[in-house]
Structures are given as structure tokens and as C-alpha cells.
XYZ file of N, CA and C in Angstrom:
390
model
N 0.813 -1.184 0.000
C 0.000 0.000 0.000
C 0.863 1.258 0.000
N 1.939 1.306 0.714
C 2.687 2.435 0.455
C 3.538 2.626 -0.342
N 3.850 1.439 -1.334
C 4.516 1.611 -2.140
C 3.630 2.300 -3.958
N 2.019 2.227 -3.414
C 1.141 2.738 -4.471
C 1.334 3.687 -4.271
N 0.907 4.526 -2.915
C 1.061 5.660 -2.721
C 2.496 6.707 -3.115
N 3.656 5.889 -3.344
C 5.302 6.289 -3.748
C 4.658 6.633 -4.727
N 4.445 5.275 -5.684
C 4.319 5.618 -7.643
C 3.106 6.942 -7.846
N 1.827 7.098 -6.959
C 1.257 7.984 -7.385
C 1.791 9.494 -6.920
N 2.846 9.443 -6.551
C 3.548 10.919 -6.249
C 4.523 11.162 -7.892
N 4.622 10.624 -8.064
C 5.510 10.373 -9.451
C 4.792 10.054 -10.825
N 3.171 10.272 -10.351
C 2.795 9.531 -11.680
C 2.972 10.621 -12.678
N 2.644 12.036 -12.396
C 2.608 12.966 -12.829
C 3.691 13.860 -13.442
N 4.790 13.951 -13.003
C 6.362 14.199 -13.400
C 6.928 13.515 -13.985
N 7.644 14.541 -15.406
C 8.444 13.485 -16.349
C 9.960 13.557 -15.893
N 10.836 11.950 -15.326
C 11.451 12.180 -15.061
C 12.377 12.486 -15.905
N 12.923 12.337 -17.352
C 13.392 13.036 -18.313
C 13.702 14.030 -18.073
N 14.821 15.016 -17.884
C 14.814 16.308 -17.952
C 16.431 16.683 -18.297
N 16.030 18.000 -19.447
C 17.320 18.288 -20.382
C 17.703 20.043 -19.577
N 19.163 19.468 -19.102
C 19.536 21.284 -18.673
C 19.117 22.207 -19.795
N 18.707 23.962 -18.572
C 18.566 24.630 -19.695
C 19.222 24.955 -20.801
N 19.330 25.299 -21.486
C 19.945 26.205 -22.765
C 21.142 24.883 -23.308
N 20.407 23.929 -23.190
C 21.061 22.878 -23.942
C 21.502 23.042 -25.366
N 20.290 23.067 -26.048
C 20.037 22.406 -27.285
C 20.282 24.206 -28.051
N 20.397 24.963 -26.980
C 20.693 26.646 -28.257
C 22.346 26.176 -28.572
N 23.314 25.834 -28.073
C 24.666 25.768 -28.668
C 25.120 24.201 -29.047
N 23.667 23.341 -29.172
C 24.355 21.732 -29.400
C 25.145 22.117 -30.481
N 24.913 22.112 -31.865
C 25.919 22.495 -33.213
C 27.189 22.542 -32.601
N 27.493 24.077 -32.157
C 28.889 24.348 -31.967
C 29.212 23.306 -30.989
N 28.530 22.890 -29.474
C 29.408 22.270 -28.769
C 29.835 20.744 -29.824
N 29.076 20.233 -30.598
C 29.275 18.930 -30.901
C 30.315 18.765 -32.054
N 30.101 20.314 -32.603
C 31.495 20.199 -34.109
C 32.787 20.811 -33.505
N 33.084 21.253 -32.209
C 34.035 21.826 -31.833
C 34.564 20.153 -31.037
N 33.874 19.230 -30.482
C 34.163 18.247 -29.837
C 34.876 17.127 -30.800
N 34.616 17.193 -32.449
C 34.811 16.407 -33.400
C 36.381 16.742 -34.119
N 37.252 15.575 -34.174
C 38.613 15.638 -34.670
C 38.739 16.396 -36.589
N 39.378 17.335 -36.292
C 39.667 18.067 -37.552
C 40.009 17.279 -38.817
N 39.096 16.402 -39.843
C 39.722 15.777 -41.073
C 39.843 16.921 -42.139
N 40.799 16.214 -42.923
C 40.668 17.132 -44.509
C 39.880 16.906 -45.134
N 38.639 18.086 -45.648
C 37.906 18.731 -46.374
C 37.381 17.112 -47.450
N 38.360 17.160 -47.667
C 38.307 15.694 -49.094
C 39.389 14.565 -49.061
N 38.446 13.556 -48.661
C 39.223 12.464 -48.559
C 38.703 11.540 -49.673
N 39.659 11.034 -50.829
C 39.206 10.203 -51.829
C 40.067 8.927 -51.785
N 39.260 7.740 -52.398
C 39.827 6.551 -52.523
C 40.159 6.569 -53.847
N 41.814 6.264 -53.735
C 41.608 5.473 -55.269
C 41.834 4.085 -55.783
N 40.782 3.575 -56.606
C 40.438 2.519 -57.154
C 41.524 1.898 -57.622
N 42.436 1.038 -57.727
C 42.466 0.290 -59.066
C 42.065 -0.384 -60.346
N 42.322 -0.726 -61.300
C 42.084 -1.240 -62.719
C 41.542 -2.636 -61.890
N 43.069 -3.125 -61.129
C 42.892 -4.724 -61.295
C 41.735 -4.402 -59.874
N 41.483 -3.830 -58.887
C 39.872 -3.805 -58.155
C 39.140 -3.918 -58.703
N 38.474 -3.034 -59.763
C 37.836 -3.399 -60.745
C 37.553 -4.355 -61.619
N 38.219 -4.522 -61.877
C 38.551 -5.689 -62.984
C 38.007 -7.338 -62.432
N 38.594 -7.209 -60.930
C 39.158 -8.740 -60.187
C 37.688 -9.568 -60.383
N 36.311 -8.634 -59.771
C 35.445 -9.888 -59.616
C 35.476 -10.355 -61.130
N 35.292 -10.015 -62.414
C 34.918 -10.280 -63.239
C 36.259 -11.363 -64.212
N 36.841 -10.974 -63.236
C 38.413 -12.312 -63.545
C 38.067 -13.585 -62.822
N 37.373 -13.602 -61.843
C 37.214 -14.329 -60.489
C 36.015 -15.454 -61.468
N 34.830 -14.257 -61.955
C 33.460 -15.537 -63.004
C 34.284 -15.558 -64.176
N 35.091 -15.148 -64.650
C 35.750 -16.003 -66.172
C 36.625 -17.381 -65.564
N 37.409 -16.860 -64.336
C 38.076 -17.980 -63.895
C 36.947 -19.470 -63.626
N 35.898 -19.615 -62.962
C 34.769 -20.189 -62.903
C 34.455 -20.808 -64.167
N 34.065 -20.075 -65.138
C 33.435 -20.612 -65.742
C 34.336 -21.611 -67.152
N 35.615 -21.053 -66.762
C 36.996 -21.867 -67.893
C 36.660 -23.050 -66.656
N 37.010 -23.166 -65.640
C 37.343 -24.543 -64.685
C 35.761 -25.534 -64.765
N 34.520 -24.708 -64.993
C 33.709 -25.909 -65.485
C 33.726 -26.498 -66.314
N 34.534 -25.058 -67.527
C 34.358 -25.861 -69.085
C 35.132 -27.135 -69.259
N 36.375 -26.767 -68.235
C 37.537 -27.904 -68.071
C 36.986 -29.306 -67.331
N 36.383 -28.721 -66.748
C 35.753 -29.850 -65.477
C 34.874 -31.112 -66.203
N 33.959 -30.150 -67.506
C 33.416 -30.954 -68.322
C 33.887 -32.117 -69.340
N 34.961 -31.154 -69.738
C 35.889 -31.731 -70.713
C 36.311 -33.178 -70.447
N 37.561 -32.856 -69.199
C 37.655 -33.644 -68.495
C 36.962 -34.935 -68.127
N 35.519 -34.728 -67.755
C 34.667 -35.556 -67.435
C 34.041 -36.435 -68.564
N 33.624 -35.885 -69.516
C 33.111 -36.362 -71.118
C 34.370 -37.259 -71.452
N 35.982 -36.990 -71.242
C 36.885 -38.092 -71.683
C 37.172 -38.841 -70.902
N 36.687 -38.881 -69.452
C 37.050 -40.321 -68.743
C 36.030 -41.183 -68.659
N 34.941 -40.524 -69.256
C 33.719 -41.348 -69.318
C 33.538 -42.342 -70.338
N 34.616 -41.763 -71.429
C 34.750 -42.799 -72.598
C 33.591 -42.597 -73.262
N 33.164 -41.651 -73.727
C 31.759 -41.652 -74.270
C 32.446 -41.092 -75.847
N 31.739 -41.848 -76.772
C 32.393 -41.354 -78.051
C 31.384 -40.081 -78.912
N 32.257 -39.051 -79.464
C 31.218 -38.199 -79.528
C 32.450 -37.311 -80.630
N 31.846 -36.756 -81.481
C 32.607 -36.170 -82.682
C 33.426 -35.127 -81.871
N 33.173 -34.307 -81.207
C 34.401 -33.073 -81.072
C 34.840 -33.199 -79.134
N 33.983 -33.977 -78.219
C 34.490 -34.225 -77.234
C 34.214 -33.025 -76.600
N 33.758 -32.257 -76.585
C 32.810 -31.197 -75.789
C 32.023 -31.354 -74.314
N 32.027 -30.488 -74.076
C 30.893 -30.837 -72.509
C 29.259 -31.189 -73.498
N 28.918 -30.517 -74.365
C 28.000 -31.167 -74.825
C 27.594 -31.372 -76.372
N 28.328 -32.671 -76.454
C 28.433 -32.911 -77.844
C 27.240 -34.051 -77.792
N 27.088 -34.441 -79.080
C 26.342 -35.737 -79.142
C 26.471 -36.619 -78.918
N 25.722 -37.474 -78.654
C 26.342 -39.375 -78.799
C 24.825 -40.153 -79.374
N 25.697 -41.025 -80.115
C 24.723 -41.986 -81.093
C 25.293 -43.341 -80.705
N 23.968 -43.718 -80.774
C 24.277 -45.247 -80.331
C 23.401 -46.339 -81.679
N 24.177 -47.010 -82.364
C 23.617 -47.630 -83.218
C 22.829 -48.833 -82.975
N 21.464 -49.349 -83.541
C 21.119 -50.905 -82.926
C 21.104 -51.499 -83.988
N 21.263 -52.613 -84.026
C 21.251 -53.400 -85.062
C 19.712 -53.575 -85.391
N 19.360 -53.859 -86.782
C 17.607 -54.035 -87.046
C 17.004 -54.960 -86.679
N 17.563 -56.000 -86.018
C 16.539 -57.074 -85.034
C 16.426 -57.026 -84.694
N 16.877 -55.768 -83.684
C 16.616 -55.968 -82.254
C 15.990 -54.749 -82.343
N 15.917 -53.942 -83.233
C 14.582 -52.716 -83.673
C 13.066 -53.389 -83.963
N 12.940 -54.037 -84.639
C 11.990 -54.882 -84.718
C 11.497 -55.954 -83.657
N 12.651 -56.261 -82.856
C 12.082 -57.383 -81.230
C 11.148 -56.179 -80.431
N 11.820 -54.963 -80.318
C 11.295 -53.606 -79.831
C 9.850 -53.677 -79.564
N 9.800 -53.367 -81.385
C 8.435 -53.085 -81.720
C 7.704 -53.951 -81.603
N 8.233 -55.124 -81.756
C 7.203 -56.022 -81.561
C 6.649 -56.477 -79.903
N 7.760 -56.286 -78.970
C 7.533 -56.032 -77.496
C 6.513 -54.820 -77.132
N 6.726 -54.160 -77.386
C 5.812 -52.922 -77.181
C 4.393 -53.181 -77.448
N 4.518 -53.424 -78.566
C 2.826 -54.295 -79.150
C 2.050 -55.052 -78.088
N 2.861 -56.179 -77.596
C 2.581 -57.046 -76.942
C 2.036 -56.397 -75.528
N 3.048 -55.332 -74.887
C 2.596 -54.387 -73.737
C 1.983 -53.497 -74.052
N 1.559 -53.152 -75.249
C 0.349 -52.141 -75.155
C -1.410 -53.006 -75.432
N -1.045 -54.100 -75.928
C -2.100 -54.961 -75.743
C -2.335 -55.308 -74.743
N -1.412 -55.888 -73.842
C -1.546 -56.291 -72.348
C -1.802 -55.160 -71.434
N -1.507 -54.155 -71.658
C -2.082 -53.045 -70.294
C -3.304 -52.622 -70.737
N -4.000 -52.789 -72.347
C -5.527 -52.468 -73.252
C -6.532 -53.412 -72.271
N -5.880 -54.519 -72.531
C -6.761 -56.265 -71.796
C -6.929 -56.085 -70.002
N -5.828 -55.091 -69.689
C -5.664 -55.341 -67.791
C -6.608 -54.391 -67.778
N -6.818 -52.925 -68.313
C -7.215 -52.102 -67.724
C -8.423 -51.362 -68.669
N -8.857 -52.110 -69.474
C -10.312 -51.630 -70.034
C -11.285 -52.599 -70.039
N -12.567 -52.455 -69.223
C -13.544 -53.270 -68.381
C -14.594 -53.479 -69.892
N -14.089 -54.513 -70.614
C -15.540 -54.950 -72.007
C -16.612 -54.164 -71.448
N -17.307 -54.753 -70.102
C -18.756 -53.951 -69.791
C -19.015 -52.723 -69.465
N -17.613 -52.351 -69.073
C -17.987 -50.865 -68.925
C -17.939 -49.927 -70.244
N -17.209 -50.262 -71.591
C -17.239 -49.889 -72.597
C -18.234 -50.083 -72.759
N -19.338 -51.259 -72.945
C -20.266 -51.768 -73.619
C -21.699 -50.679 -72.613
N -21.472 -50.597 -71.900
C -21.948 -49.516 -71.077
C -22.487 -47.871 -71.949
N -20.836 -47.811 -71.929
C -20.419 -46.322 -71.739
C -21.175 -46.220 -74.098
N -21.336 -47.269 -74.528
C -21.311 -47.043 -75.641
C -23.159 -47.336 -75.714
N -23.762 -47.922 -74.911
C -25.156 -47.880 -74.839
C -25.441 -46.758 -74.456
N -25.299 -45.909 -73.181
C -25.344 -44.753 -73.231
C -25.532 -43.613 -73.959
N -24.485 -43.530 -74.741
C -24.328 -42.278 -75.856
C -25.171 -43.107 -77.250
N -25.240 -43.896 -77.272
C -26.050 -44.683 -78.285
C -27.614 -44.127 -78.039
N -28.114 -44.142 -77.025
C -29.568 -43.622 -76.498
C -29.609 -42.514 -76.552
């Protein structure tokens, strides 16, 4: 209880408070407090600063081209100029182009037979027939 009675003596007063005649000479007191630099201070650049990041992505992008290179000839992959992305052809002989086709046949008949219901066609075709 007496410690309500403390805070309501204080509710009213801001304890914040700035000496007088502060803020008429802040400027001068704060630029007279600050170390004297010269007027103009400039950096100068270099070529190769400049230059470096854009040495840094050419360097990058030669070590992938290499990286590729590299990689395409230990892979043994035969290919006219040996490039990161050249072609490759693979020849089949014609019997076994034709076993292909003729496999395929066979699995596109067999997934026709697994997965289309005669009655539900015969259905779906009475339907639109009416």
C-alpha cells in the first residue's frame, strides 16, 4: 500500500529532464568536440579492383568448361568433337529394332486387356447410343 502511494507521487512528473539552454549551442558544442579531417578524402580505385570480380566468373566458368571436358573423356563416351555437350549416337542393329516393336505391341495390348472393363465400354457405348 505504500509503495502505491510512492508511484502515485511520481505519476505525474516526467522524469526526463534536459539542462537549460542545452540544445541553443548543441551544433557548436558537438562540431568543436569532433577531430579536424581534410575537407576531401578520396579513394583510389584500381584497374585490377575493378577488374578482379569479373576475372574471379571467367576464372569459374573456364574450370567448369575444363571440369566438363575432363569428365566427357574419362567417361569414354564417343562423340565427334568431345565437348561438354556434344552428341552421342548409339547404333542398334535391325533385329533388335523390330524385337522392340514387336515387345511394345505385346505391352500395349496387355495393359488395353488389364485395364479396359468390355462392360464398362459396352456400357459407356449404350449410353451415348440412347
Amino acid at each position: 500500500m505504500e509503495i502505491n502511494n510512492k508511484l502515485n507521487a511520481f505519476k505525474d512528473r516526467n522524469p526526463f529532464r534536459v539542462p537549460n539552454g542545452y540544445f541553443e549551442n548543441f551544433t557548436e558544442n558537438m562540431m568543436s568536440r569532433l577531430p579536424d579531417l581534410p575537407a576531401e578524402q578520396t579513394k583510389t580505385i584500381s584497374i585490377y579492383d575493378r577488374v578482379k570480380p569479373w576475372l574471379y566468373m571467367a576464372a569459374v566458368f573456364a574450370g567448369l568448361v575444363i571440369l566438363f571436358n575432363v569428365l566427357n573423356k574419362t567417361a569414354g563416351v564417343p562423340s565427334e568433337d568431345n565437348g561438354p555437350f556434344a552428341k552421342t549416337t548409339i547404333s542398334v542393329p535391325p533385329s533388335a529394332q523390330e524385337s522392340e516393336v514387336e515387345e511394345n505391341d505385346d505391352f500395349l495390348e496387355y495393359i488395353h486387356d488389364m485395364y479396359t472393363d468390355k462392360y464398362a465400354l459396352s456400357y459407356i457405348d449404350d449410353y451415348w447410343n440412347n
